[in-house]
CSV table of C-alpha atoms and ligand atoms in Angstrom, one decimal:
chain,number,residue,atom,x,y,z
A,458,MET,CA,-83.9,-59.6,88.4
A,459,SER,CA,-82.1,-57.0,90.6
A,460,PHE,CA,-78.5,-57.4,91.6
A,461,ASP,CA,-79.6,-58.0,95.2
A,462,SER,CA,-82.1,-60.7,94.5
A,463,GLU,CA,-79.6,-62.3,92.1
A,464,MET,CA,-77.1,-62.5,95.0
A,465,GLU,CA,-79.7,-63.9,97.3
A,466,SER,CA,-80.4,-66.6,94.8
A,467,LEU,CA,-76.8,-67.7,95.2
A,468,ASN,CA,-77.4,-70.0,98.1
A,469,LEU,CA,-75.2,-69.7,101.1
A,470,LYS,CA,-73.3,-72.9,101.2
A,471,SER,CA,-72.4,-73.0,104.8
A,472,ASN,CA,-72.1,-70.8,107.8
A,473,MET,CA,-68.6,-70.0,106.5
A,474,THR,CA,-69.9,-68.4,103.3
A,475,LEU,CA,-69.1,-64.7,103.2
A,476,LYS,CA,-71.5,-62.0,102.1
A,477,MET,CA,-71.0,-59.8,99.0
A,478,VAL,CA,-70.5,-56.1,99.6
A,479,GLU,CA,-69.3,-53.6,97.1
A,480,VAL,CA,-66.3,-51.3,97.4
A,481,GLU,CA,-66.3,-48.5,94.8
A,482,GLY,CA,-68.7,-50.6,92.7
A,483,VAL,CA,-66.6,-53.8,92.9
A,484,PRO,CA,-68.0,-56.8,94.8
A,485,PHE,CA,-65.9,-58.2,97.7
A,486,PHE,CA,-66.3,-60.4,100.7
A,487,ASN,CA,-68.0,-58.4,103.4
A,488,THR,CA,-64.9,-58.8,105.6
A,489,ILE,CA,-62.8,-57.0,102.9
A,490,ALA,CA,-65.3,-54.2,102.7
A,491,GLU,CA,-65.3,-53.9,106.5
A,492,ASN,CA,-61.5,-53.6,106.6
A,493,TRP,CA,-61.2,-51.5,103.5
A,494,ASP,CA,-59.6,-48.5,105.2
A,495,SER,CA,-56.7,-50.6,106.5
A,496,ILE,CA,-56.2,-52.1,103.1
A,497,TRP,CA,-56.3,-48.8,101.3
A,498,SER,CA,-53.9,-47.2,103.7
A,499,PHE,CA,-51.4,-50.1,103.5
A,500,LYS,CA,-47.8,-48.8,103.5
A,501,ALA,CA,-45.8,-50.1,100.6
A,502,ARG,CA,-42.0,-50.3,100.6
A,503,PRO,CA,-40.0,-49.4,97.4
A,504,ASP,CA,-38.7,-52.9,97.0
A,505,ASP,CA,-42.1,-54.6,97.3
A,506,LEU,CA,-43.1,-56.8,94.4
A,507,ILE,CA,-46.8,-57.1,93.6
A,508,ILE,CA,-48.2,-60.2,91.8
A,509,CYS,CA,-51.6,-59.2,90.5
A,510,THR,CA,-54.2,-61.2,88.7
A,511,TYR,CA,-57.9,-61.6,88.3
A,512,PRO,CA,-58.8,-64.7,90.4
A,513,LYS,CA,-58.0,-68.1,88.7
A,514,SER,CA,-55.6,-66.7,86.2
A,515,GLY,CA,-52.4,-68.5,87.3
A,516,THR,CA,-51.6,-66.5,90.4
A,517,THR,CA,-50.2,-69.5,92.4
A,518,TRP,CA,-48.1,-70.6,89.5
A,519,MET,CA,-46.6,-67.1,89.2
A,520,GLN,CA,-46.1,-66.9,93.0
A,521,GLU,CA,-44.1,-70.2,92.9
A,522,ILE,CA,-42.1,-69.1,89.8
A,523,VAL,CA,-41.2,-65.8,91.4
A,524,ASP,CA,-40.2,-67.4,94.7
A,525,MET,CA,-38.1,-70.0,92.9
A,526,ILE,CA,-36.4,-67.2,90.9
A,527,GLN,CA,-35.7,-65.3,94.1
A,528,GLN,CA,-34.4,-68.4,95.9
A,529,GLY,CA,-32.0,-69.2,93.0
A,530,GLY,CA,-34.0,-72.3,91.9
A,531,ASP,CA,-33.8,-74.0,95.3
A,532,PRO,CA,-37.0,-75.9,96.0
A,533,GLN,CA,-36.0,-76.6,99.6
A,534,LYS,CA,-36.1,-72.8,100.3
A,535,CYS,CA,-39.5,-72.6,98.8
A,536,ALA,CA,-40.7,-75.3,101.1
A,537,ARG,CA,-40.3,-73.0,104.1
A,538,ALA,CA,-44.0,-72.2,104.3
A,539,PRO,CA,-47.2,-72.6,102.2
A,540,ILE,CA,-47.5,-70.2,99.3
A,541,TYR,CA,-50.3,-68.2,101.0
A,542,THR,CA,-47.9,-67.4,103.9
A,543,ARG,CA,-44.8,-66.8,101.8
A,544,ILE,CA,-46.7,-64.4,99.4
A,545,PRO,CA,-49.9,-63.3,101.2
A,546,LEU,CA,-53.0,-62.0,99.5
A,547,LEU,CA,-53.0,-58.4,100.6
A,548,GLU,CA,-56.8,-57.8,100.8
A,549,MET,CA,-57.8,-61.2,102.2
A,550,CYS,CA,-59.7,-61.0,105.5
A,551,PRO,CA,-60.6,-64.5,106.5
A,552,PRO,CA,-62.7,-65.2,109.5
A,553,ARG,CA,-60.7,-64.9,112.7
A,554,PRO,CA,-58.5,-66.3,114.2
A,555,ARG,CA,-56.7,-66.5,110.8
A,556,SER,CA,-54.5,-63.5,110.1
A,557,PHE,CA,-55.5,-60.9,107.5
A,558,GLY,CA,-53.3,-60.6,104.4
A,559,PHE,CA,-52.2,-57.0,105.1
A,560,GLU,CA,-51.2,-58.1,108.7
A,561,LEU,CA,-49.0,-60.9,107.3
A,562,ALA,CA,-47.5,-58.5,104.8
A,563,GLU,CA,-46.8,-55.8,107.4
A,564,ALA,CA,-44.9,-58.4,109.5
A,565,MET,CA,-42.7,-59.6,106.6
A,566,PRO,CA,-39.1,-58.5,106.2
A,567,SER,CA,-38.1,-56.8,103.0
A,568,PRO,CA,-38.0,-57.5,100.1
A,569,ARG,CA,-41.6,-58.6,100.1
A,570,SER,CA,-43.7,-60.2,97.4
A,571,ILE,CA,-47.4,-59.6,97.8
A,572,LYS,CA,-50.3,-61.1,95.9
A,573,THR,CA,-53.5,-59.1,95.1
A,574,HIS,CA,-56.6,-59.5,93.0
A,575,LEU,CA,-57.5,-55.9,93.2
A,576,SER,CA,-58.5,-54.0,90.1
A,577,VAL,CA,-56.2,-51.2,89.1
A,578,GLN,CA,-58.2,-48.4,90.6
A,579,LEU,CA,-58.3,-50.1,94.0
A,580,LEU,CA,-54.6,-50.8,94.4
A,581,PRO,CA,-53.5,-48.9,97.6
A,582,PRO,CA,-51.9,-45.6,96.5
A,583,SER,CA,-48.7,-46.2,98.4
A,584,PHE,CA,-47.7,-48.9,95.8
A,585,TRP,CA,-47.9,-46.2,93.1
A,586,GLN,CA,-46.1,-43.6,95.2
A,587,HIS,CA,-43.2,-46.0,95.7
A,588,ASN,CA,-43.2,-47.1,92.0
A,589,CYS,CA,-43.3,-50.7,93.1
A,590,LYS,CA,-42.7,-53.4,90.4
A,591,ILE,CA,-45.9,-55.3,89.5
A,592,ILE,CA,-46.2,-58.6,87.6
A,593,TYR,CA,-49.7,-59.0,86.2
A,594,VAL,CA,-50.9,-62.3,84.8
A,595,ALA,CA,-54.0,-62.5,82.6
A,596,ARG,CA,-55.8,-65.6,81.4
A,597,ASN,CA,-58.4,-65.9,78.7
A,598,VAL,CA,-61.9,-65.2,79.9
A,599,LYS,CA,-63.3,-68.7,79.1
A,600,ASP,CA,-60.8,-70.8,81.0
A,601,CYS,CA,-60.9,-68.2,83.8
A,602,ALA,CA,-64.7,-68.5,84.1
A,603,VAL,CA,-64.6,-72.3,84.2
A,604,SER,CA,-61.9,-72.3,86.8
A,605,TYR,CA,-63.8,-69.8,89.0
A,606,PHE,CA,-66.9,-71.9,88.7
A,607,TYR,CA,-65.2,-74.9,90.2
A,608,PHE,CA,-63.5,-72.7,92.8
A,609,HIS,CA,-66.9,-71.6,94.0
A,610,LEU,CA,-67.9,-75.2,94.4
A,611,MET,CA,-64.9,-76.2,96.5
A,612,HIS,CA,-64.3,-73.0,98.6
A,613,SER,CA,-66.5,-72.5,101.6
A,614,TYR,CA,-66.2,-68.6,101.6
A,615,PHE,CA,-67.9,-68.5,98.2
A,616,PRO,CA,-71.6,-69.0,97.6
A,617,GLU,CA,-73.1,-71.8,95.6
A,618,PRO,CA,-72.5,-70.8,92.0
A,619,GLY,CA,-75.7,-72.4,90.7
A,620,ASN,CA,-75.4,-74.4,87.5
A,621,TRP,CA,-72.8,-73.5,84.9
A,622,ASN,CA,-75.2,-71.5,82.8
A,623,GLN,CA,-76.3,-69.4,85.8
A,624,PHE,CA,-72.7,-68.9,86.9
A,625,LEU,CA,-71.6,-67.8,83.4
A,626,ASP,CA,-74.2,-65.1,83.4
A,627,ILE,CA,-73.2,-63.8,86.8
A,628,PHE,CA,-69.5,-64.0,86.0
A,629,THR,CA,-69.9,-62.2,82.7
A,630,ALA,CA,-71.9,-59.4,84.4
A,631,GLY,CA,-69.0,-59.0,86.9
A,632,LYS,CA,-71.3,-59.9,89.8
A,633,VAL,CA,-68.6,-62.1,91.4
A,634,PHE,CA,-66.0,-61.4,94.0
A,635,TRP,CA,-63.3,-59.0,92.6
A,636,GLY,CA,-65.7,-57.9,89.9
A,637,SER,CA,-65.5,-57.8,86.1
A,638,TRP,CA,-62.8,-59.8,84.3
A,639,PHE,CA,-63.0,-57.3,81.5
A,640,ASP,CA,-62.4,-54.2,83.6
A,641,HIS,CA,-59.6,-56.0,85.4
A,642,VAL,CA,-57.5,-57.1,82.5
A,643,ARG,CA,-58.1,-53.9,80.6
A,644,GLY,CA,-57.5,-51.6,83.5
A,645,TRP,CA,-54.1,-53.2,84.3
A,646,TRP,CA,-53.2,-53.3,80.5
A,647,GLU,CA,-53.7,-49.6,80.3
A,648,ALA,CA,-51.7,-49.0,83.5
A,649,LYS,CA,-48.6,-50.7,82.2
A,650,ASP,CA,-47.9,-47.7,79.9
A,651,HIS,CA,-47.3,-45.5,83.0
A,652,HIS,CA,-45.8,-47.9,85.6
A,653,PRO,CA,-43.3,-50.7,85.9
A,654,ILE,CA,-45.8,-53.5,85.1
A,655,LEU,CA,-44.8,-56.8,83.4
A,656,TYR,CA,-48.0,-57.9,81.8
A,657,LEU,CA,-47.9,-61.7,81.1
A,658,PHE,CA,-50.4,-64.2,79.8
A,659,TYR,CA,-51.1,-67.7,81.3
A,660,GLU,CA,-51.3,-69.1,77.8
A,661,ASP,CA,-47.7,-67.8,77.0
A,662,ILE,CA,-46.3,-69.3,80.1
A,663,LYS,CA,-48.0,-72.6,79.3
A,664,GLU,CA,-46.6,-72.4,75.7
A,665,ASP,CA,-43.0,-71.5,76.6
A,666,PRO,CA,-42.2,-71.4,80.3
A,667,VAL,CA,-38.4,-70.9,79.6
A,668,ARG,CA,-39.1,-67.7,77.6
A,669,GLU,CA,-41.5,-66.3,80.2
A,670,ILE,CA,-39.3,-67.2,83.2
A,671,CYS,CA,-36.4,-65.4,81.6
A,672,LYS,CA,-38.6,-62.3,81.1
A,673,ILE,CA,-39.6,-62.3,84.7
A,674,ALA,CA,-36.0,-62.7,85.9
A,675,GLN,CA,-35.0,-59.8,83.7
A,676,PHE,CA,-37.8,-57.7,85.0
A,677,LEU,CA,-36.6,-58.5,88.6
A,678,GLY,CA,-33.0,-57.6,87.6
A,679,LEU,CA,-31.8,-61.2,88.3
A,680,GLU,CA,-29.6,-63.4,86.1
A,681,LEU,CA,-30.3,-67.1,86.0
A,682,SER,CA,-28.2,-69.9,84.5
A,683,GLU,CA,-29.8,-72.2,82.0
A,684,GLN,CA,-29.7,-74.9,84.6
A,685,VAL,CA,-31.6,-72.9,87.2
A,686,VAL,CA,-34.2,-71.9,84.6
A,687,ASN,CA,-34.7,-75.6,83.8
A,688,GLN,CA,-35.0,-76.4,87.5
A,689,ILE,CA,-37.7,-73.7,87.9
A,690,VAL,CA,-39.6,-75.0,84.8
A,691,GLN,CA,-39.5,-78.5,86.2
A,692,HIS,CA,-40.5,-77.5,89.7
A,693,THR,CA,-43.4,-75.4,88.5
A,694,VAL,CA,-44.9,-77.6,85.8
A,695,PHE,CA,-48.5,-78.3,86.6
A,696,GLU,CA,-48.1,-82.0,87.4
A,697,ASN,CA,-45.4,-81.2,90.0
A,698,MET,CA,-47.3,-78.3,91.6
A,699,LYS,CA,-50.4,-80.5,91.8
A,700,VAL,CA,-48.7,-82.8,94.3
A,701,ASN,CA,-46.7,-80.2,96.1
A,702,PRO,CA,-48.4,-79.4,99.4
A,703,TRP,CA,-46.6,-76.1,99.7
A,704,VAL,CA,-48.5,-74.8,96.7
A,705,ASN,CA,-51.6,-76.9,96.2
A,706,TYR,CA,-53.6,-75.5,99.2
A,707,THR,CA,-54.1,-79.0,100.8
A,708,THR,CA,-52.5,-77.6,104.0
A,709,LEU,CA,-55.6,-75.4,104.5
A,710,SER,CA,-58.4,-76.9,106.5
A,711,PRO,CA,-60.8,-79.0,104.4
A,712,SER,CA,-63.6,-76.9,106.0
A,713,ILE,CA,-62.2,-74.0,103.9
A,714,MET,CA,-61.2,-75.8,100.7
A,715,ASP,CA,-62.7,-79.2,99.9
A,716,HIS,CA,-60.5,-80.7,97.3
A,717,THR,CA,-62.7,-83.8,97.1
A,718,VAL,CA,-65.3,-81.5,95.4
A,719,SER,CA,-62.7,-80.1,93.0
A,720,PRO,CA,-59.0,-79.8,93.6
A,721,PHE,CA,-57.4,-76.4,93.7
A,722,MET,CA,-54.9,-77.8,91.1
A,723,ARG,CA,-57.7,-78.9,88.8
A,724,LYS,CA,-56.7,-79.1,85.1
A,725,GLY,CA,-54.0,-76.5,84.5
A,726,THR,CA,-54.6,-76.4,80.8
A,727,VAL,CA,-55.6,-73.9,78.0
A,728,GLY,CA,-58.9,-74.9,76.4
A,729,ASP,CA,-60.7,-76.7,79.2
A,730,TRP,CA,-63.6,-74.3,78.5
A,731,LYS,CA,-64.5,-76.4,75.4
A,732,GLU,CA,-65.8,-79.1,77.8
A,733,HIS,CA,-68.2,-76.6,79.4
A,734,PHE,CA,-69.3,-73.9,76.9
A,735,THR,CA,-72.0,-74.5,74.3
A,736,VAL,CA,-71.2,-73.1,70.8
A,737,ALA,CA,-73.8,-70.4,71.5
A,738,GLN,CA,-72.2,-69.4,74.8
A,739,SER,CA,-68.8,-69.3,73.2
A,740,GLU,CA,-69.9,-67.0,70.4
A,741,TRP,CA,-71.9,-64.8,72.9
A,742,LEU,CA,-68.8,-64.4,75.1
A,743,ASP,CA,-66.6,-63.7,72.1
A,744,ASP,CA,-68.9,-60.9,71.1
A,745,ILE,CA,-68.9,-59.4,74.6
A,746,CYS,CA,-65.1,-59.8,74.8
A,747,ALA,CA,-64.6,-58.0,71.4
A,748,ARG,CA,-66.8,-55.1,72.6
A,749,GLU,CA,-65.3,-54.8,76.0
A,750,LEU,CA,-61.7,-54.9,74.8
A,751,GLU,CA,-62.2,-52.9,71.6
A,752,GLY,CA,-59.5,-50.3,71.0
A,753,SER,CA,-57.3,-51.6,73.8
A,754,GLY,CA,-55.0,-53.8,71.6
A,755,LEU,CA,-55.4,-56.5,74.2
A,756,THR,CA,-56.0,-60.0,72.7
A,757,PHE,CA,-56.2,-63.5,74.2
A,758,ARG,CA,-55.6,-67.0,73.0
A,759,THR,CA,-58.2,-69.6,74.0
A,760,HIS,CA,-56.2,-72.6,72.6
A,761,LEU,CA,-52.6,-73.3,71.9
B,158,PPS,S1,-56.4,-68.1,92.9
B,158,PPS,O1,-57.3,-68.8,93.8
B,158,PPS,O2,-57.1,-67.0,92.3
B,158,PPS,O3,-55.1,-67.7,93.5
B,158,PPS,O4,-56.1,-69.2,91.7
B,158,PPS,P1,-55.0,-69.1,90.7
B,158,PPS,O5,-53.7,-69.7,91.2
B,158,PPS,O6,-54.9,-67.7,90.1
B,158,PPS,O7,-55.5,-70.0,89.5
B,158,PPS,C1,-55.7,-71.4,89.7
B,158,PPS,C2,-55.7,-72.0,88.3
B,158,PPS,O8,-54.3,-72.0,87.8
B,158,PPS,C3,-54.0,-73.4,87.6
B,158,PPS,N1,-52.6,-73.6,87.9
B,158,PPS,C4,-51.7,-73.9,86.9
B,158,PPS,N2,-51.8,-74.1,85.6
B,158,PPS,C5,-50.7,-74.5,84.9
B,158,PPS,N3,-49.5,-74.7,85.5
B,158,PPS,C6,-49.4,-74.6,86.8
B,158,PPS,N4,-48.2,-74.9,87.4
B,158,PPS,C7,-50.5,-74.2,87.6
B,158,PPS,N5,-50.7,-74.0,88.9
B,158,PPS,C8,-52.0,-73.7,89.1
B,158,PPS,C9,-55.0,-74.2,88.5
B,158,PPS,O9,-55.0,-75.5,88.1
B,158,PPS,C10,-56.2,-73.4,88.2
B,158,PPS,O10,-56.8,-73.5,86.9
B,158,PPS,P2,-57.8,-74.7,86.5
B,158,PPS,O11,-58.2,-74.3,85.1
B,158,PPS,O12,-59.0,-74.6,87.5
B,158,PPS,O13,-57.1,-76.0,86.6
């Protein structure tokens, strides 16, 4: 089946479903492709902080951790706006009248934190020119795929994912929005040798949030007391984020995200993939992963 006919076979869920158009070989929402010149020419500032991930890798978790660190562990200050306004997704171009991510970012006072899912070669050059700090979070491919599958079901901009087997094929081939997981995690891993990039793993944060929060604070040049670290851990633990409207996306219209189909804060665990993968699918993806990441030194944990 050709790429185009495969895409057509992904049924449009509603009149809000966005089309898939490639930018430099990476599939995006058509609205992102149409506004690519504005995204690519985005003007960074030297004190910008980028939070970068492949979709469904713990972005929102990292956004709230970073904001809590910057607000000295005060949850009231983090309740000033929903997470997607406090730390906008740079390349997001939702249907009007909603603002585009780069417009929100342009209007923000410094210092700004900005979210992106762009792969390394597509990050606007101004961020490299200004040597902006970047926090990258990677999550193992199996849990990431499962989380992305459910996100397709509940988010109206995404097409119907088909059944799990069909989605896994498309995901593994990189024919999903924001492209190949393998290229993404590997590209950013290699970039960290030349730029100020703190490369973190979802599984590590889950295992020892205190350790990882201290790493982040150090990277940001901030000192936190033990008490503040513990407040941040408590505030950002999955069970609390799940019921926090400032981070759980329930403030978006249900016509965009339908949490009754699958909540944004779904499981928040390492190893949920075991409920979805057959043994054959798991071994198949292990082989692809080993091949795609060969020689990079990059390894992932799929259980704790
Ligand atoms: S997005 O849409 O790409 O920005 O999504 P993203 O935030 O990257 O990923 C969503 C998944 O992260 C889980 N999540 C968390 N896990 C552990 N702890 C906390 N605090 C937390 N917050 C969000 C969320 O539940 C999604 O994963 P799944 O596996 O679907 O539950």
